[in-house]
Coordinates of C-alpha atoms in Angstrom, one line a residue:
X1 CA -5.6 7.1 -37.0
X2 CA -7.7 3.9 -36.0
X3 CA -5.9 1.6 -33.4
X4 CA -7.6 -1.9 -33.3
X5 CA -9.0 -3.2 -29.9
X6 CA -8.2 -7.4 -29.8
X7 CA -9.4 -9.7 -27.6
X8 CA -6.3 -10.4 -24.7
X9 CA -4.4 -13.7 -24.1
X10 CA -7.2 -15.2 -21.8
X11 CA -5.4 -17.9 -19.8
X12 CA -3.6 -21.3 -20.3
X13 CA -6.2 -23.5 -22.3
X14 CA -8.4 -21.1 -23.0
X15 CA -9.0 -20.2 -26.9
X16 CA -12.8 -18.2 -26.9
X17 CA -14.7 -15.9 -24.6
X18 CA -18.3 -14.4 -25.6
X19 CA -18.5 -10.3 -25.1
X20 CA -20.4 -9.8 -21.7
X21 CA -20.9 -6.6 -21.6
X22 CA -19.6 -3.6 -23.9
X23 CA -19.2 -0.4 -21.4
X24 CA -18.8 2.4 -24.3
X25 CA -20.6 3.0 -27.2
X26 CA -19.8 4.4 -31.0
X27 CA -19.2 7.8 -30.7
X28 CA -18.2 8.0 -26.5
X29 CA -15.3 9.4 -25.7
X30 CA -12.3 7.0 -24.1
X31 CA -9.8 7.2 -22.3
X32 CA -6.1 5.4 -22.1
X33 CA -6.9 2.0 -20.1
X34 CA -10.5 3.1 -19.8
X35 CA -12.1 -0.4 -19.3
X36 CA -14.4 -0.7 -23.0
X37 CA -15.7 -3.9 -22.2
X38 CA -15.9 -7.5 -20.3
X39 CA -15.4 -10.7 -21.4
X40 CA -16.5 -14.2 -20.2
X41 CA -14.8 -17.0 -20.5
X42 CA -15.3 -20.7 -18.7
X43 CA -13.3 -19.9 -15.7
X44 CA -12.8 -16.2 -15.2
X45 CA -14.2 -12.7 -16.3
X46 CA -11.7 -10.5 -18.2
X47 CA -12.2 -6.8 -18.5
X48 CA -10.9 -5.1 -21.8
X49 CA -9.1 -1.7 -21.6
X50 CA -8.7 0.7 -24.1
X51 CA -4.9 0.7 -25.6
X52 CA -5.3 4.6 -26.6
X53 CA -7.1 7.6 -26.3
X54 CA -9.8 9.0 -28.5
X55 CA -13.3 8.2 -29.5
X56 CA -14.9 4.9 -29.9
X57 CA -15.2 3.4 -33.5
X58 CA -16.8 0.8 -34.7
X59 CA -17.9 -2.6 -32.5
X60 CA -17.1 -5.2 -34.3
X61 CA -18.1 -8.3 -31.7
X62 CA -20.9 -7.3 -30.2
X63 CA -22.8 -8.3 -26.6
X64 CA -23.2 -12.3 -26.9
X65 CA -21.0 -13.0 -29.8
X66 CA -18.0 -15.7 -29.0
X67 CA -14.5 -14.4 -29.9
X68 CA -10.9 -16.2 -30.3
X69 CA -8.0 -15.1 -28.6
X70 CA -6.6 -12.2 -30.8
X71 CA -10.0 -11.0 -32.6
X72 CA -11.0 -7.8 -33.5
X73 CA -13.3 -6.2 -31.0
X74 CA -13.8 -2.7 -31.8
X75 CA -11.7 0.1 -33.5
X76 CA -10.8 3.7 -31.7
X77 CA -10.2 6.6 -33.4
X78 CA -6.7 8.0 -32.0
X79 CA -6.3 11.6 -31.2
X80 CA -8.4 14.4 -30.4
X81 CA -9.7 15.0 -34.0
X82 CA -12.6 13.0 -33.6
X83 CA -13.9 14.1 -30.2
X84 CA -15.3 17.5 -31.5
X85 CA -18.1 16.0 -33.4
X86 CA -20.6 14.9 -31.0
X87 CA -20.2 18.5 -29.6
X88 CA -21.6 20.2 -32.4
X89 CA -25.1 18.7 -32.4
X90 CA -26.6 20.8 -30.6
X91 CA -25.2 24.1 -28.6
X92 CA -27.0 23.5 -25.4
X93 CA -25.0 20.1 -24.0
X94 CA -21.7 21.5 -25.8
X95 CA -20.4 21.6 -22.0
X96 CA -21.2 18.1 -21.3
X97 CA -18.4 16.5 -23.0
X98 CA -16.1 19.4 -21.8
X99 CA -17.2 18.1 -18.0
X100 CA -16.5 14.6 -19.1
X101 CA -13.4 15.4 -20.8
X102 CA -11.9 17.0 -17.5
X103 CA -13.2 14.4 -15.4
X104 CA -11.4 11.1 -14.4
X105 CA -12.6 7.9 -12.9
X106 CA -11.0 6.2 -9.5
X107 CA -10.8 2.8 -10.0
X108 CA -9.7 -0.1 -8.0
X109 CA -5.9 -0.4 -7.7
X110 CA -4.2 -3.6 -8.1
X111 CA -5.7 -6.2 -5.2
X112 CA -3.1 -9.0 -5.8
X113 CA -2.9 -12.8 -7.3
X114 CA -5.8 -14.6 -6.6
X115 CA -8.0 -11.2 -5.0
X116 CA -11.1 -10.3 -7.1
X117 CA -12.9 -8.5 -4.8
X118 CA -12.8 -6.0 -1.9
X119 CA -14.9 -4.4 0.7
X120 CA -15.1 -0.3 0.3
X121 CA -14.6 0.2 4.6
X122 CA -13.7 3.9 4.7
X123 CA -14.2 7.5 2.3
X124 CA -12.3 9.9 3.8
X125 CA -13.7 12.7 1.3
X126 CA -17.1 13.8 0.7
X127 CA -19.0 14.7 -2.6
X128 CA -17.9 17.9 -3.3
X129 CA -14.5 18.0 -1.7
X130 CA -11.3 19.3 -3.1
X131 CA -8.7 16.7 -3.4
X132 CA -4.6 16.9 -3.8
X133 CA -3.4 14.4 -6.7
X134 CA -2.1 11.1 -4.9
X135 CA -4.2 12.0 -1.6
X136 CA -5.9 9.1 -0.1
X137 CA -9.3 8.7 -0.9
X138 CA -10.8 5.5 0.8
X139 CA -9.5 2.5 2.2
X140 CA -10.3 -1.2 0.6
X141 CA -10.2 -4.2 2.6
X142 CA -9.6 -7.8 1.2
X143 CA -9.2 -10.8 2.7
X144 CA -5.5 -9.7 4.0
X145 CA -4.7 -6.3 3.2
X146 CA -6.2 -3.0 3.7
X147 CA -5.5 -1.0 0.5
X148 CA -5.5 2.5 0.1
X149 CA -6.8 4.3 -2.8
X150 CA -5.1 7.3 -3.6
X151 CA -6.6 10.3 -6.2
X152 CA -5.3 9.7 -9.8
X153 CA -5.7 13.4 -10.3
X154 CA -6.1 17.0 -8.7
X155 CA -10.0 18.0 -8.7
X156 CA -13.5 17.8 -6.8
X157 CA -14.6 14.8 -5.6
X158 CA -18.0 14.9 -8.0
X159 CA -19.5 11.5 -7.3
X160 CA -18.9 8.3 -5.4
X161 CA -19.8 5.1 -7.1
X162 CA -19.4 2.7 -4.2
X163 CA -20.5 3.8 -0.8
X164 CA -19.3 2.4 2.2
X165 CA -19.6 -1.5 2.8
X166 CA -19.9 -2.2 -1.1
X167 CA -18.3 -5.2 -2.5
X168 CA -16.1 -4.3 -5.6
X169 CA -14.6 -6.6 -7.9
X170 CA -11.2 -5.6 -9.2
X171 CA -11.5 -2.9 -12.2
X172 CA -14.6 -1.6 -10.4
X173 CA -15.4 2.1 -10.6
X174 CA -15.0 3.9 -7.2
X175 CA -15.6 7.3 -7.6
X176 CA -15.3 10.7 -10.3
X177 CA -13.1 13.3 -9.5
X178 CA -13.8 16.5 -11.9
X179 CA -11.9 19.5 -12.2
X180 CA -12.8 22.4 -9.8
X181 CA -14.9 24.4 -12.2
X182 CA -17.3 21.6 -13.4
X183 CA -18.2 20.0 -10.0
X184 CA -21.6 22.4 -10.2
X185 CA -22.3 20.6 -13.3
X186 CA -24.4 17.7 -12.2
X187 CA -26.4 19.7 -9.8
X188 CA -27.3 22.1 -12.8
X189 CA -28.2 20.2 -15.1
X190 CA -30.0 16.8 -13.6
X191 CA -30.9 15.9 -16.9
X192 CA -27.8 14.2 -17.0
X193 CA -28.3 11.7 -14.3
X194 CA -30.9 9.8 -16.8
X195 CA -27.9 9.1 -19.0
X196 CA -26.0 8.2 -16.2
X197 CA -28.5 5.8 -14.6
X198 CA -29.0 4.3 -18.2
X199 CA -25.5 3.5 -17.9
X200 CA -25.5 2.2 -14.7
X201 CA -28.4 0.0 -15.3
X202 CA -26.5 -1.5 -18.3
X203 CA -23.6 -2.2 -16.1
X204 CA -26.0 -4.5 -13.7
X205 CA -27.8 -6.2 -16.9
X206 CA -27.0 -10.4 -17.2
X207 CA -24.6 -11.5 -19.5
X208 CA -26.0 -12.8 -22.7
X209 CA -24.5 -16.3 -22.3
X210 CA -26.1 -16.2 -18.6
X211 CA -29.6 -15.2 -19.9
X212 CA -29.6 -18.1 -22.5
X213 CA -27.6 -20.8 -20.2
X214 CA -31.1 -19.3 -17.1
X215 CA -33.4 -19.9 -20.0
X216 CA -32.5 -23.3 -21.0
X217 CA -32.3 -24.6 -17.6
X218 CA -35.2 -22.9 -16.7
X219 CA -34.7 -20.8 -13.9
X220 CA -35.2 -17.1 -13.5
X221 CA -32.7 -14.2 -12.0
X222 CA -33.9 -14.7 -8.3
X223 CA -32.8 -18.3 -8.2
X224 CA -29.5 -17.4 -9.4
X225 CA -26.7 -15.6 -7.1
X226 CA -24.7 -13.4 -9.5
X227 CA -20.8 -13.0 -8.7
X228 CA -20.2 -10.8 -11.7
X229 CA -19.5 -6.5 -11.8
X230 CA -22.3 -5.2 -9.2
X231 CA -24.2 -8.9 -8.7
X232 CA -24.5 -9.4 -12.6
X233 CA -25.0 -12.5 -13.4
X234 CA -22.5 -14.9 -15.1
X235 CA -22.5 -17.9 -17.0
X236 CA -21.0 -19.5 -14.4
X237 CA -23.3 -18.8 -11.7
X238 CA -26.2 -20.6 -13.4
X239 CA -24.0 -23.8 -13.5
X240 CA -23.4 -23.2 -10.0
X241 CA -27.4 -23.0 -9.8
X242 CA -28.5 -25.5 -11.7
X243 CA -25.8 -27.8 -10.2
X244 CA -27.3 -26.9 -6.8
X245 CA -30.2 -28.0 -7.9
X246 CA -29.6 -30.9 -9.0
X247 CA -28.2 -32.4 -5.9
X248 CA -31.2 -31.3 -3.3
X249 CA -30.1 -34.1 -1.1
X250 CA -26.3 -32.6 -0.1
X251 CA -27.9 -29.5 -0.2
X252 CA -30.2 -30.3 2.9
X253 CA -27.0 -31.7 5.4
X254 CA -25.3 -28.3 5.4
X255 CA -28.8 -26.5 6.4
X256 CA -28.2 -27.2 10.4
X257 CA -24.9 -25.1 9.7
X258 CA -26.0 -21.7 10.6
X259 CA -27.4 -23.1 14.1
X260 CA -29.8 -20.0 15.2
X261 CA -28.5 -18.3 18.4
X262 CA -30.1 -19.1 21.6
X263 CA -32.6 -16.6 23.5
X264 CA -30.9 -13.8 24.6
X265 CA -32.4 -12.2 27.9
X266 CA -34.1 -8.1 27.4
X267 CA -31.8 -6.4 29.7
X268 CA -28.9 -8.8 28.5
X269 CA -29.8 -8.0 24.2
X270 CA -29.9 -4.6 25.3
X271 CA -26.2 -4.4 26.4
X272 CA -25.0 -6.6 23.5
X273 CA -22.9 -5.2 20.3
X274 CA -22.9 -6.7 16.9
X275 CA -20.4 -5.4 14.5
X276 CA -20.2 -7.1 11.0
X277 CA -16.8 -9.3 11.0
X278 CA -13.8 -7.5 8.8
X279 CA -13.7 -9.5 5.3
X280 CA -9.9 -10.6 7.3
X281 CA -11.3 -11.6 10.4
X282 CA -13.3 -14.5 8.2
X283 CA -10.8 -15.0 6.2
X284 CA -9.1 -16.2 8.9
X285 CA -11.5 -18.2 10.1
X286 CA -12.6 -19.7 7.2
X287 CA -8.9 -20.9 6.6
X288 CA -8.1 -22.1 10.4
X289 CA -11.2 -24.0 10.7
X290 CA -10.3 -25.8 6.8
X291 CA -6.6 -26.4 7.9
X292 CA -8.5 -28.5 10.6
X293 CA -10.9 -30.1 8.7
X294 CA -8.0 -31.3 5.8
X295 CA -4.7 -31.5 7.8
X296 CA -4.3 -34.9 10.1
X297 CA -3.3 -32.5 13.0
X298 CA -0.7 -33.8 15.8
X299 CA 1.3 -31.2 18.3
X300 CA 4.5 -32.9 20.1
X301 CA 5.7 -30.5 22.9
X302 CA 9.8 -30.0 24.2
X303 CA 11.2 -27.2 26.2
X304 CA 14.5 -25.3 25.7
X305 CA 16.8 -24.0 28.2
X306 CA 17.1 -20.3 26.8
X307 CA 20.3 -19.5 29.0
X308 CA 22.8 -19.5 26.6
X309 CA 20.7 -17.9 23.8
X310 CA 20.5 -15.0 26.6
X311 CA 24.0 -15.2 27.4
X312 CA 24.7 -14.7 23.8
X313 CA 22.5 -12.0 23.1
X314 CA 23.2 -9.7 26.3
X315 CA 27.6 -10.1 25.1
X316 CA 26.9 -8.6 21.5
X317 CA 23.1 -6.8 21.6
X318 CA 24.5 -3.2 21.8
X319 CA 27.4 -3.8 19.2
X320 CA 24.9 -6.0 16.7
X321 CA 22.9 -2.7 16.9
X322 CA 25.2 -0.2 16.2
X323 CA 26.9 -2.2 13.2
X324 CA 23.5 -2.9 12.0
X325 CA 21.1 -1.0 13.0
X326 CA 18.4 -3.4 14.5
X327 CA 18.6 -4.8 17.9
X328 CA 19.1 -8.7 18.0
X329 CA 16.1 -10.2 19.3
X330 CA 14.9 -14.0 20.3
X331 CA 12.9 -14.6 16.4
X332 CA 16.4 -14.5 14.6
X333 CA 17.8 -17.5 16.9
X334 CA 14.6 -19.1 16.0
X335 CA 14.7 -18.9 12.5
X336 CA 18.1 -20.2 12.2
X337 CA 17.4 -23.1 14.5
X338 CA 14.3 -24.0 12.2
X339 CA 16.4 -23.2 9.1
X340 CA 18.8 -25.9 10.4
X341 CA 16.5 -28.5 11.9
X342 CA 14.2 -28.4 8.0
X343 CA 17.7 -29.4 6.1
X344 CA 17.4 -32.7 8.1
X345 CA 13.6 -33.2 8.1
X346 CA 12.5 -32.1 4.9
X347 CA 9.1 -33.7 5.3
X348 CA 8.8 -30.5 8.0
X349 CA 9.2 -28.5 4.7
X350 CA 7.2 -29.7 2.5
X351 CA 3.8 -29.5 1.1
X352 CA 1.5 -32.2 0.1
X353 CA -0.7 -31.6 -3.5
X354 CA -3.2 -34.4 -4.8
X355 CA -1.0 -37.6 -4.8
X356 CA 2.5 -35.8 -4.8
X357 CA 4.3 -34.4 -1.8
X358 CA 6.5 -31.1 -3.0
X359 CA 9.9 -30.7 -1.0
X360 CA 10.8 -27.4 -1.2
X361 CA 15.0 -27.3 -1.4
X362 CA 14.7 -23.7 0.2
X363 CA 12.8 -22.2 3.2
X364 CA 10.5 -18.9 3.1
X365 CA 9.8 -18.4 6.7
X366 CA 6.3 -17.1 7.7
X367 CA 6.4 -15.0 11.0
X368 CA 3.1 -14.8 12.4
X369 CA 2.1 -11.4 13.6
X370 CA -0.9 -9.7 15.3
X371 CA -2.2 -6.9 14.4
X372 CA -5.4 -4.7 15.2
X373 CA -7.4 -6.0 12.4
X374 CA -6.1 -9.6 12.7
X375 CA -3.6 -12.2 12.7
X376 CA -1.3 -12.0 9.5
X377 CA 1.6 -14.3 8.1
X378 CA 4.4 -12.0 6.5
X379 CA 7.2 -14.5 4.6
X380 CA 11.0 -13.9 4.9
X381 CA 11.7 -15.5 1.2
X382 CA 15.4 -17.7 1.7
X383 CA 15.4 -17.2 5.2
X384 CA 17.8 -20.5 4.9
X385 CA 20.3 -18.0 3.3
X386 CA 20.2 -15.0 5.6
X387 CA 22.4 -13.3 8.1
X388 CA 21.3 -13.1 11.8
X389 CA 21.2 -9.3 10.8
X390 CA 19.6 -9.6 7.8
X391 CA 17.1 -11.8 9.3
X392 CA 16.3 -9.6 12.2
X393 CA 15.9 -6.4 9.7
X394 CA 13.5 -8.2 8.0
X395 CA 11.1 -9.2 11.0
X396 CA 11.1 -5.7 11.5
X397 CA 10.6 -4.3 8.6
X398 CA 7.6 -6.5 7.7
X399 CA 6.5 -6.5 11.4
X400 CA 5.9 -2.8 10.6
X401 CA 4.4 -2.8 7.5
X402 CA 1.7 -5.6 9.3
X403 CA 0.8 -3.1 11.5
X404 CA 0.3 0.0 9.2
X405 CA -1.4 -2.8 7.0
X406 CA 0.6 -1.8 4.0
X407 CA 1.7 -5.5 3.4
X408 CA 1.5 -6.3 -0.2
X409 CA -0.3 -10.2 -1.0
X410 CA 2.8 -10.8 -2.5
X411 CA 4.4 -10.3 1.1
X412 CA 2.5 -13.3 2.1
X413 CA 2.4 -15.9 -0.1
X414 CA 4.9 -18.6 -1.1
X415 CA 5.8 -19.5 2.9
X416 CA 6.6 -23.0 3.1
X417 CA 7.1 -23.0 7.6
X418 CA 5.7 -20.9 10.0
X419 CA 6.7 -19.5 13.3
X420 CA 4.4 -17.9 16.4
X421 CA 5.3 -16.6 19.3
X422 CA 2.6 -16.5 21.5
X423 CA 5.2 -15.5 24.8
X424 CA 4.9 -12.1 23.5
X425 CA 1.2 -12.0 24.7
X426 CA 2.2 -14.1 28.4
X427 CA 1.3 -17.6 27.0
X428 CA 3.0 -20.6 28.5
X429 CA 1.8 -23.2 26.0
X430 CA -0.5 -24.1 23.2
X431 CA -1.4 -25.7 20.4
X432 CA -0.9 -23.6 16.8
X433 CA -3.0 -24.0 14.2
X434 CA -1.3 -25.0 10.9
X435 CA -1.2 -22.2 7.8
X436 CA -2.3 -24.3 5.0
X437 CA -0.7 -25.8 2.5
X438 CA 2.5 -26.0 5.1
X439 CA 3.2 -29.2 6.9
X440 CA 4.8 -27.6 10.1
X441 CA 4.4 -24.4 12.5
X442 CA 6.5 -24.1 15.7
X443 CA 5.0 -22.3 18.2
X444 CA 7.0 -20.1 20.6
X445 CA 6.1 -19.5 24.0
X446 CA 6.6 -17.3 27.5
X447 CA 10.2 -17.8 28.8
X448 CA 9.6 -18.2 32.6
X449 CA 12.6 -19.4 35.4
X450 CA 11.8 -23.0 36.5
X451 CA 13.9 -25.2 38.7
X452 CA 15.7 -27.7 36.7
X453 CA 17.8 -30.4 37.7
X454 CA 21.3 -30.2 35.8
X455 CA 24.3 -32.3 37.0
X456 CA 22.3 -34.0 40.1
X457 CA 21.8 -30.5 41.6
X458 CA 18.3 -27.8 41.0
X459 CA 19.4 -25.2 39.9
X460 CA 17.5 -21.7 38.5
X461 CA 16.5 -21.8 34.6
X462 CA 14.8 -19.3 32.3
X463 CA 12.7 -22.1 30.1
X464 CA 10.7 -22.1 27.1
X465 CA 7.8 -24.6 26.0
X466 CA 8.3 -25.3 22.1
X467 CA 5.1 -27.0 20.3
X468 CA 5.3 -28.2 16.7
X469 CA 2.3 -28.9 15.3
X470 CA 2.8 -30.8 11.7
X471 CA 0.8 -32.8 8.8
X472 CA 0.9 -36.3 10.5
X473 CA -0.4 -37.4 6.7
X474 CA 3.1 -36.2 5.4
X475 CA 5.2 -35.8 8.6
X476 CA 5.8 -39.1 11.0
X477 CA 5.8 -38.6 14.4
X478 CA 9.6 -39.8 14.7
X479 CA 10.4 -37.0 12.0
X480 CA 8.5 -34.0 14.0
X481 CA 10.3 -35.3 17.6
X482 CA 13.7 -35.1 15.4
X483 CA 12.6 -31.8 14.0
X484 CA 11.9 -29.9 17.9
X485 CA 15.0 -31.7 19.2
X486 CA 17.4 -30.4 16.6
X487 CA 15.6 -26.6 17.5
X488 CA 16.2 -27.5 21.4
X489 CA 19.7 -28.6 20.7
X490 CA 20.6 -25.4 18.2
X491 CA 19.4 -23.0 21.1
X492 CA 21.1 -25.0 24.5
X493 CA 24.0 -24.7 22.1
X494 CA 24.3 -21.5 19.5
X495 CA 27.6 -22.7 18.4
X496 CA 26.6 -25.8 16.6
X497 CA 24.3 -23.1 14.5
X498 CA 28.0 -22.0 13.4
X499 CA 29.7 -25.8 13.0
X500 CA 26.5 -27.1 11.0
X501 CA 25.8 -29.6 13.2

């Protein structure tokens, strides 16, 4: 039976893409969701997998050809009919496609919205080691996440694709695992690394519309950086290029950016580290330093008295636990206060885009959290709607998974306020740093006795510095005072968190 291969739904506005790159040729063998080939459109590259099973047919669009949304690509022949034919040329390589049958590829697991590439940071197997189906085989690490890859199948790790350090785009090929009795197979017969290396170097070859888009603007491969599977180049990268090059008089202010480092003594370089900064740790930066260089920044400062808070939480801690299982910390009071203060400063909540401002009629509450690759924004989704308990449950459970770095990108996306408590590290007071596209972050801080004066007499309080740092292109200041003094008011006084007021 011949099953059809059809060009995918490409996008919203899209209607053609021109074949990239065809990964299989008449006659290979293919697997289910095998990737057959890539496609290029104006904005993205989409990768092609095979619907069935079986042996590759016909090609009907080949490399360079432009193709509508729903065309015919290529044709498969279904089942294992087929497959037997190419064995029977010759006697000799008969075992070849017997290896290739049993083998299977690792590929890049699901990165998240928006994540097209990741750093390989860590094989924890060798070439040549046995491996359990779903045992972990490397780590990935993105611009958030660490992802683990775990092995599709039982086998012999017989060939790593993508050492340590490589960037991968999503899709990518990681590794072959091959079933315990054909791992010897490469190292017998190394004719079959030419094959292999032919493949590979088709894998790095330009895209056709790339090669004609470099000719006509004249410029060759080495003045064109290549984003595409292993530093191909894309049509898209020459625009990028000849776009460049076009405006040489922009290009020359940002030159002074990379300032070079000053001298460094002998016995001073000698005693220095470098280590390469985690794909997170600029991601981080990269995003801090734009919130700075977009947002119009302003921090306005107020200090709660926490003693009822405390009060509240010493009479009920050990019964909130043992009816719910999570002890009832400071961050639950906190949210609810915020939750509270946003339903009468909206602007707080909001987010501007272009000309529009976006109020957002609900509250997903990002809790930032530190963890030993970086600082990381997990989002309690309707935290407006939640319990103290089922707030608190949630804090922990994603406070956990930051740690582990098993947070999903899904986990931290969509957060429209954020909260940081600096106090847990012993600080006093700062300044946060807003978490673009938000308008608002409160910033929690050390709880310390001070001497306050209540009632015309000093008396002993445990005290807490609150900064608010908001938009002050969306936010007034009048709104963000409002905003802290509703928080202060909610945590002198729990009870009005219970009357709405």
């Amino acid at each position: 039976m011949s099953i059809e291969v059809r060009v995918p739904t490409l996008g919203e506005s899209v209607t053609e893409a021109t074949v990239a790159t065809w990964f299989k040729k008449p006659g290979d063998a293919v697997a289910v969701d095998e990737m057959l080939c890539e496609l290029e459109t104006d904005k993205v590259t989409v990768e092609v997998p095979a619907p069935a099973a079986g042996v590759m047919g016909e090609i009907v669009a080949a490399e360079g050809e432009t193709v509508g949304v729903d065309a015919l690509l290529a044709t498969i022949a279904a089942g294992e009919g087929a497959a037997p034919a190419p064995a029977t040329a010759a006697p000799a390589p008969a075992a070849a496609p017997a290896a290739s049958g049993d083998s299977v590829d690792v590929m890049v697991p699901t990165l998240g919205e928006s994540v097209t590439e990741a750093t390989v940071s860590t094989w924890f197997k060798q070439v040549g080691d046995a491996v359990a189906q779903d045992e972990m085989l490397c780590e990935l690490e993105t611009d958030k996440v660490s992802v683990e890859v775990p092995a599709p199948a039982a086998g012999v790790l017989a060939e790593i694709t993508a050492p340590e350090g490589t960037t991968v785009d999503a899709s990518a090929k990681l590794a072959v695992i091959s079933g315990a009795g054909t791992v010897a197979a490469p190292a017998a017969a190394p004719a079959a690394a030419a094959p292999a290396a032919a493949a590979t170097g088709k894998d790095v070859s330009n895209a056709p519309s790339a090669e004609k888009a470099m000719a006509q603007a004249g410029l060759s491969a080495d003045q064109v950086t290549g984003t595409g599977r292993d530093g191909r180049i894309m049509k898209e990268d020459v625009a990028r290029a000849v776009a460049t090059a076009a405006a040489p008089a922009p290009a020359a202010a940002p030159a002074p950016a990379p300032a070079p480092r000053a001298p460094v003594a002998a016995d001073d370089a000698a005693r220095e580290e470098r280590v390469k900064m985690t794909r997170l740790r600029q991601t981080i930066a990269k995003r801090l330093k734009d919130s700075q260089n977009t947002a119009a920044m302003l921090t306005t400062y107020n200090e709660v008295d926490m003693t009822e808070v405390m009060a509240l939480r010493n009479q009920y801690k050990d019964q909130f636990e043992k009816k719910h299982g999570v002890r009832l910390g400071f961050m639950s009071f906190f949210t609810k206060a915020c939750c509270h203060a946003l339903k009468e400063v909206p602007e707080v909540n909001a987010e501007i885009d272009g000309t529009d401002i976006v109020y957002k009629n609900f509250v997903h509450m990002g809790v930032a959290a530190g963890t030993p690759t970086g600082l990381v924004v997990p989002v309690i989704r309707d935290a407006d709607s939640m319990s103290f308990a089922a707030i608190e449950k949630a804090i922990a459970e994603k406070g956990k998974r930051a740690r582990d770095g098993k947070l999903s990108m899904a986990e931290m996306q969509g957060g429209t306020f954020t909260i940081s408590n600096g106090g847990v590290y012993g600080s006093l007071m700062s300044s946060p740093i807003l978490n673009p596209p938000q308008s608002g972050i409160l910033g929690m801080h050390k709880i310390q006795d001070r001497p306050m004066a209540i009632n015309g007499q000093v008396v002993i309080r445990p005290m807490m510095y609150l900064a608010l740092s908001y938009d002050h292109r969306i936010v007034d200041g009048k709104g963000a005072v409002t905003f802290l003094v509703r928080v202060k008011e909610a945590l002198e006084d729990p009870r009005r968190l219970l009357m709405d007021l």
